[in-house]
Amino acid sequence: MTTPAPVHPVDEVPPVRQLAAFGLQHVLAMYAGAVAVPLIVGGAMKLSPADLAYLITADLLVCGIATLIQCVGFWRFGVRLPIMQGCTFAAVSPMVLIGTTGGGLPAIYGSVIVAGLAIVLLAPVFGRLLRFFPPLVTGTVILIIGVSLLPVAGNWAAGGAGSKDFGEPKNLGLALFVLLMVLGVQRFAPAFLARIAVLIGIAVGLAVAVPFGFTDFGGVGDADWVGISTPFHFGAPTFHVSAIVSMLVVALVTMTETTGDLIAVGEMTGRGVEPRSLADGLRADGLSTVLGGVFNTFPYTAYAQNVGLVGMTRVRSRWVVAAAGGILVLLGLLPKLGAVVAAIPAPVLGGAGLVMFGTVAASGLRTLAQVDFRDNHNLTVVAVSVAVGMLPVGVPTVYEKFPDWFQTVMDSGISAGCLTAIVLNLLFNHLPTKTTSVPEPDGLPSGGGEQGVEESREEVD
């Protein structure tokens, strides 16, 4: 008898009860971010409450479908890793501008469809760029992803940006309680419960929040039981050159961010991303974005929030995240269920988010631990890249006097830091210099801590 080949943890299918619990945990981790984009864009366009609700349910439905495409995959679509998909924040400003200057939602959806098709076509080209992502660059990008998300968790912990009681001690106290609950479960509970520490922390935090008046379930009664998003609900798409150009810039930004997220998850799960699988993942992004334009929602990308959850729980199965995609589809078809999830107070999510996003940053440090920082310029590459990536996070208005296309690229700390790391790595470690050929006593070239890294990346056509 032949022994069956061992199944990689990414391909393992946990029992149904674990699938449901782990999947729900992923949904709760990304839900607030998922609904924020339609709320911001719809609010800026002064849409009616009914239209806003429609945008949210459409978004959740396509989030679920996009996640299933990415995790399960078909043909050359989908990276087949535990990756959650959601609307990208990089597109918010351009879409608000398009929607409020006469084009309306049809012009937004026309540009989104074109951008999605462009991502599908450019995916193989981006896949071949993987050699420009050695551990020096990937570790820096993962670190930037984690640190740039921490202010999001901080805003949630304080009560949610714009809330009347923002920063009240009771909000921070609830967030701290959830944080301690997550840490306590992870440290002292049995293995299975430790893996759903975030879910338990959110559930207990919600149970504590209800009697203290942190949340209101009034919206649950107002929500419909069933809601189905139909193609082009807001009218046939229109195609304006200026709108398309700005959305193509967004497409390049989201492809850069997704590349960083896919590499991060590949590192955490032990299934490294290769040029072909990276192209498949980006192609899935493009298809999901096209579906977004057809079904009344927005561009899609990999969600960094859930990268931290994978690292923290060490649950590496892509079928867990596929189950989360199925839950999102249900939430998109059953608005009343979505209203229940939406009632979770921001401080509860903030307490859990601090752990998850910190885990992403720590994973970046772990990757950087593989890099040699002796007698080379690698420390400078990391330092400047993190500084450039954190600049728009710490000073959100720093680029407001610059052209729109520049703001689209640089207002995202992830894309700004990623581009900086790639350029500096090429400048210091790959361009020929007088010092690169001079060996040091330990046999390493003085400027080339990353020389030869590309050779370890196998290109698959």
XYZ file of C-alpha atoms in Angstrom:
461
model
C 0.000 0.000 0.000
C 1.201 3.473 -0.821
C 1.112 6.092 1.888
C -1.057 9.066 0.867
C 0.825 12.306 0.436
C 0.511 14.595 3.463
C -1.946 17.445 3.068
C -0.514 20.937 3.392
C -2.111 22.895 6.286
C -3.423 25.397 3.735
C -5.470 22.647 2.070
C -6.748 20.952 5.234
C -10.527 20.987 5.741
C -11.395 21.336 9.459
C -14.635 19.883 10.892
C -17.792 21.850 10.138
C -18.131 23.364 13.617
C -14.560 24.648 13.453
C -15.095 25.973 9.938
C -18.105 27.963 11.142
C -16.356 29.363 14.232
C -13.083 30.229 12.485
C -14.960 31.659 9.503
C -17.178 33.869 11.671
C -14.051 35.135 13.415
C -12.654 36.307 10.065
C -15.941 38.007 9.168
C -16.032 39.947 12.435
C -12.418 41.027 11.947
C -13.110 42.668 8.590
C -16.798 43.626 8.775
C -16.349 47.223 9.956
C -13.811 47.923 7.215
C -15.947 46.211 4.583
C -19.008 48.397 5.162
C -17.008 51.615 5.681
C -16.329 52.184 1.975
C -19.993 52.165 0.799
C -20.934 54.261 3.828
C -18.294 56.909 3.053
C -18.945 57.045 -0.702
C -22.736 56.906 -0.350
C -22.690 59.499 2.429
C -20.571 61.899 0.360
C -23.060 61.550 -2.506
C -25.988 62.146 -0.102
C -27.743 58.915 -1.025
C -30.980 57.980 0.716
C -30.894 55.497 3.640
C -32.477 52.872 1.375
C -29.752 53.312 -1.259
C -27.048 53.202 1.425
C -28.468 49.938 2.750
C -28.500 48.602 -0.815
C -24.821 49.520 -1.300
C -23.884 47.730 1.927
C -25.727 44.494 1.126
C -24.307 44.521 -2.418
C -20.823 45.030 -0.974
C -21.150 42.127 1.473
C -22.452 39.829 -1.273
C -19.561 40.580 -3.633
C -17.066 40.467 -0.711
C -18.173 36.877 -0.143
C -17.991 35.931 -3.818
C -14.565 37.584 -4.175
C -13.266 35.711 -1.117
C -14.499 32.398 -2.509
C -12.804 33.098 -5.851
C -9.527 33.933 -4.089
C -9.520 30.982 -1.652
C -11.120 28.183 -3.690
C -10.084 29.394 -7.124
C -10.841 28.156 -10.611
C -8.547 27.862 -13.615
C -6.048 30.773 -13.325
C -8.138 32.839 -10.922
C -7.396 32.743 -7.190
C -4.195 32.416 -5.162
C -5.728 29.548 -3.128
C -4.504 30.899 0.208
C -6.518 32.075 3.260
C -7.168 35.597 1.926
C -10.235 37.725 2.728
C -11.360 40.215 0.090
C -12.954 43.597 0.700
C -13.405 47.062 -0.802
C -10.168 49.004 -1.021
C -9.879 52.332 0.785
C -7.452 53.527 -1.895
C -10.429 54.110 -4.204
C -12.513 56.166 -1.768
C -11.251 59.661 -2.647
C -11.314 59.161 -6.449
C -14.805 57.615 -6.292
C -16.162 60.457 -4.147
C -14.713 62.940 -6.655
C -16.207 61.071 -9.629
C -19.580 60.647 -7.947
C -19.957 64.255 -6.806
C -18.784 66.083 -9.951
C -21.612 65.062 -12.238
C -20.823 61.472 -13.141
C -22.716 59.842 -10.279
C -22.680 56.129 -9.513
C -22.870 55.058 -13.218
C -19.558 56.845 -13.903
C -17.995 55.207 -10.829
C -19.094 51.767 -11.967
C -17.875 52.333 -15.529
C -14.400 53.222 -14.283
C -14.415 50.310 -11.818
C -15.222 47.809 -14.586
C -12.395 49.136 -16.781
C -9.968 49.052 -13.831
C -10.930 45.441 -13.085
C -10.271 44.398 -16.679
C -6.919 46.203 -16.560
C -5.927 44.285 -13.402
C -6.765 40.971 -15.105
C -4.574 41.908 -18.080
C -1.689 43.255 -15.960
C -1.643 40.346 -13.493
C 0.980 38.255 -15.385
C 3.249 41.315 -15.640
C 3.011 41.943 -11.892
C 3.638 38.238 -11.267
C 7.045 38.546 -12.920
C 7.929 41.399 -10.563
C 8.077 39.000 -7.614
C 11.870 38.899 -7.880
C 11.854 42.487 -6.634
C 10.363 41.311 -3.319
C 13.237 39.640 -1.397
C 12.892 39.259 2.407
C 14.287 42.770 2.883
C 11.359 44.248 0.931
C 8.640 41.813 2.031
C 9.534 42.131 5.715
C 9.483 45.915 5.458
C 6.137 45.916 3.645
C 4.549 43.517 6.154
C 5.823 45.688 9.002
C 4.321 48.786 7.357
C 0.990 47.002 6.796
C 0.737 46.142 10.484
C 1.830 49.506 11.852
C -0.390 51.454 9.422
C -3.428 49.476 10.607
C -2.855 50.225 14.299
C -4.451 53.724 14.107
C -7.587 52.009 12.735
C -7.729 49.828 15.842
C -7.037 52.892 17.972
C -9.975 54.773 16.459
C -12.239 51.782 17.062
C -11.056 51.470 20.658
C -11.851 55.148 21.290
C -15.401 54.704 20.009
C -15.083 55.051 16.236
C -13.917 58.125 14.310
C -16.561 60.829 14.409
C -18.564 59.372 17.299
C -19.927 61.781 19.914
C -18.228 59.955 22.795
C -14.887 59.482 21.026
C -12.101 58.936 23.564
C -14.373 58.449 26.555
C -12.712 56.285 29.240
C -15.608 53.814 29.086
C -14.819 53.095 25.419
C -11.137 52.515 26.065
C -12.050 50.451 29.135
C -14.262 48.164 27.029
C -11.512 47.825 24.417
C -8.993 46.949 27.141
C -11.395 44.364 28.562
C -11.716 42.698 25.145
C -7.932 42.817 24.652
C -7.343 41.127 28.022
C -10.045 38.558 27.251
C -8.386 37.678 23.924
C -4.967 37.360 25.594
C -6.367 35.314 28.495
C -8.135 32.850 26.192
C -5.082 32.551 23.972
C -2.807 31.861 26.948
C -4.900 29.670 29.251
C -7.720 28.072 27.209
C -7.502 24.686 25.424
C -6.003 24.679 21.929
C -9.273 24.911 19.991
C -10.622 27.771 22.089
C -7.273 29.554 21.876
C -7.622 29.573 18.096
C -10.940 31.409 18.323
C -9.720 33.810 20.992
C -10.749 36.824 18.894
C -14.271 35.448 18.388
C -14.627 34.737 22.124
C -13.270 38.178 22.998
C -15.765 39.881 20.673
C -18.680 37.738 21.918
C -17.919 38.385 25.592
C -17.258 42.060 24.874
C -20.637 42.338 23.141
C -22.350 40.611 26.079
C -20.795 43.161 28.449
C -21.527 46.101 26.119
C -25.281 45.507 25.765
C -26.359 46.143 29.384
C -24.103 49.220 29.573
C -25.766 50.820 26.555
C -22.842 50.611 24.137
C -24.944 49.324 21.265
C -28.399 49.615 19.776
C -30.123 46.764 17.974
C -32.880 49.043 16.675
C -31.527 48.767 13.143
C -32.140 45.014 13.159
C -35.898 45.501 13.246
C -35.773 47.988 10.363
C -33.679 45.744 8.100
C -35.292 43.539 5.442
C -35.162 39.783 5.727
C -34.078 39.249 2.118
C -32.210 41.549 -0.240
C -30.826 40.638 -3.659
C -28.446 42.906 -5.566
C -29.324 43.062 -9.269
C -26.845 44.137 -11.971
C -26.707 47.867 -12.756
C -29.326 48.756 -10.147
C -28.347 52.446 -10.353
C -28.320 52.556 -14.158
C -26.076 51.445 -17.019
C -22.398 52.327 -16.481
C -20.974 55.353 -18.221
C -17.344 55.737 -19.241
C -15.515 59.027 -18.705
C -11.824 59.287 -19.572
C -10.851 61.251 -16.453
C -12.698 58.812 -14.178
C -11.086 55.814 -15.879
C -7.569 57.289 -15.604
C -7.949 57.948 -11.868
C -9.310 54.445 -11.287
C -6.412 52.905 -13.237
C -4.035 54.630 -10.800
C -6.067 53.068 -7.984
C -5.700 49.689 -9.709
C -1.893 49.954 -9.610
C -2.027 50.894 -5.922
C -4.308 47.989 -5.008
C -2.162 45.539 -6.987
C 0.873 46.699 -4.991
C -0.992 46.340 -1.683
C -2.394 42.934 -2.631
C 1.088 41.735 -3.579
C 2.305 42.620 -0.086
C -0.665 40.889 1.557
C -0.307 37.719 -0.525
C 3.409 37.485 0.241
C 2.667 38.034 3.950
C 0.106 35.220 4.057
C 2.438 32.983 2.059
C 5.137 33.550 4.694
C 2.726 32.835 7.570
C 1.256 29.671 6.066
C 4.480 28.134 4.793
C 3.299 28.154 1.186
C 5.427 30.787 -0.487
C 3.887 32.840 -3.256
C 5.462 32.286 -6.674
C 5.110 34.411 -9.820
C 2.320 32.233 -11.206
C 0.289 32.114 -7.982
C 0.769 35.870 -7.480
C -0.602 36.486 -10.965
C -3.552 34.182 -10.195
C -4.294 36.123 -7.010
C -4.147 39.480 -8.781
C -6.303 38.116 -11.594
C -8.927 37.185 -8.984
C -8.747 40.767 -7.683
C -9.469 42.028 -11.186
C -12.412 39.689 -11.728
C -13.882 40.651 -8.353
C -13.511 44.326 -9.227
C -15.390 43.784 -12.497
C -18.140 42.009 -10.547
C -18.159 44.978 -8.162
C -18.844 47.361 -11.049
C -21.650 45.146 -12.334
C -23.312 44.480 -8.967
C -23.297 48.057 -7.649
C -20.213 48.044 -5.446
C -16.535 48.975 -5.648
C -12.937 47.739 -6.331
C -11.728 44.766 -4.282
C -8.407 43.852 -2.728
C -6.921 41.495 -0.137
C -7.731 42.632 3.421
C -4.706 43.137 5.640
C -6.892 42.937 8.771
C -7.282 39.223 8.236
C -3.590 38.659 7.546
C -3.017 39.371 11.240
C -5.720 36.912 12.242
C -4.043 34.124 10.253
C -0.730 34.832 11.981
C -2.242 35.130 15.436
C -4.455 32.012 15.393
C -2.076 29.900 13.268
C -5.136 28.496 11.472
C -3.793 28.249 7.940
C -6.616 26.492 6.092
C -7.953 28.380 3.078
C -11.270 26.568 3.559
C -11.766 28.473 6.824
C -11.643 31.750 4.922
C -13.808 30.238 2.179
C -16.382 29.545 4.918
C -16.071 33.218 5.894
C -16.832 34.082 2.269
C -19.958 31.945 2.457
C -21.049 33.788 5.629
C -20.554 37.128 3.840
C -22.750 35.930 0.971
C -25.465 35.088 3.502
C -25.100 38.503 5.138
C -25.440 40.099 1.705
C -28.611 38.152 0.943
C -30.095 38.511 4.462
C -29.775 42.174 5.528
C -31.254 41.445 8.963
C -28.275 39.233 9.815
C -25.949 41.946 8.567
C -27.656 44.448 10.870
C -26.952 42.189 13.866
C -23.234 42.079 13.051
C -23.224 45.840 12.397
C -24.487 46.444 15.948
C -21.170 45.297 17.473
C -19.685 48.398 19.175
C -16.473 49.859 17.771
C -14.522 49.515 21.083
C -15.105 45.751 21.034
C -13.570 45.539 17.566
C -10.772 47.872 18.650
C -9.635 45.621 21.484
C -9.407 42.653 19.126
C -7.853 44.753 16.353
C -4.912 45.811 18.507
C -3.835 42.174 18.817
C -4.418 41.285 15.168
C -2.741 44.305 13.611
C 0.162 44.102 16.027
C 0.607 40.493 14.917
C 1.040 41.640 11.310
C 3.784 44.077 12.336
C 5.500 41.376 14.407
C 5.393 39.027 11.396
C 7.237 41.677 9.392
C 9.925 41.820 12.070
C 10.210 38.026 11.935
C 10.795 38.184 8.177
C 13.364 40.954 8.601
C 15.218 38.727 11.078
C 16.290 36.654 8.042
C 18.035 39.684 6.512
C 21.730 40.422 7.006
C 22.200 43.986 8.294
C 26.000 43.847 8.649
C 28.226 46.053 6.503
C 25.505 46.993 4.032
C 22.722 49.527 3.481
C 19.778 47.302 4.385
C 19.065 49.197 7.606
C 18.744 52.398 5.562
C 16.290 50.687 3.189
C 14.063 49.636 6.107
C 14.343 52.957 7.946
C 13.453 55.202 5.003
C 10.703 52.885 3.715
C 8.978 52.745 7.106
C 9.309 56.520 7.468
C 7.739 57.180 4.048
C 5.021 54.600 4.704
C 4.113 56.110 8.078
C 4.092 59.725 6.864
C 0.497 59.718 5.477
C -0.635 57.643 8.465
C 0.698 60.116 11.005
C -0.046 63.251 8.958
C -3.084 62.434 6.753
C -3.101 65.866 5.073
C 0.592 65.916 4.191
C -0.033 65.498 0.428
C -3.261 67.470 0.062
C -1.556 70.162 -2.097
C -0.333 67.560 -4.603
C -2.126 66.331 -7.770
C -4.911 63.777 -7.339
C -2.953 60.921 -8.934
C -0.037 61.529 -6.551
C -2.363 61.563 -3.546
C -3.957 58.290 -4.666
C -0.571 56.566 -4.667
C 1.083 58.212 -1.659
C -1.897 58.573 0.694
C -1.773 54.805 1.089
C 1.059 54.167 3.513
C 1.285 50.581 2.271
C 1.809 51.468 -1.385
C 4.105 54.409 -0.543
C 6.294 52.260 1.718
C 6.272 49.325 -0.698
C 7.384 51.426 -3.668
C 10.083 53.067 -1.543
C 11.408 49.698 -0.353
C 11.558 48.322 -3.918
C 13.369 51.390 -5.280
C 15.858 51.596 -2.399
C 16.594 47.871 -2.553
C 17.391 48.220 -6.264
C 19.479 51.331 -5.627
C 21.602 49.958 -2.793
C 21.710 46.218 -3.486
C 21.423 45.721 -7.238
C 22.930 48.659 -9.085
C 26.668 48.101 -9.615
C 28.889 50.178 -7.342
C 32.571 50.298 -6.583
C 32.020 48.581 -3.266
C 29.797 45.693 -4.327
C 32.706 43.689 -5.706
C 34.921 44.104 -2.647
C 34.496 41.104 -0.342
C 34.314 41.603 3.390
C 36.175 39.331 5.822
C 33.052 37.193 6.260
C 32.730 36.758 2.513
C 29.770 39.059 2.058
C 29.842 41.924 -0.453
C 29.735 45.241 1.400
C 26.629 46.624 -0.325
C 24.754 43.469 -1.137
C 22.961 41.930 1.769
C 20.260 40.913 -0.702
C 22.399 39.836 -3.687
C 21.286 36.591 -5.166
C 17.906 36.672 -3.507
C 16.148 36.622 -6.849
C 17.747 33.305 -7.635
C 15.749 31.724 -4.831
C 12.480 32.880 -6.398
C 11.419 30.321 -8.957
C 9.646 31.901 -11.908
C 6.840 29.811 -13.329
C 5.296 30.919 -16.595
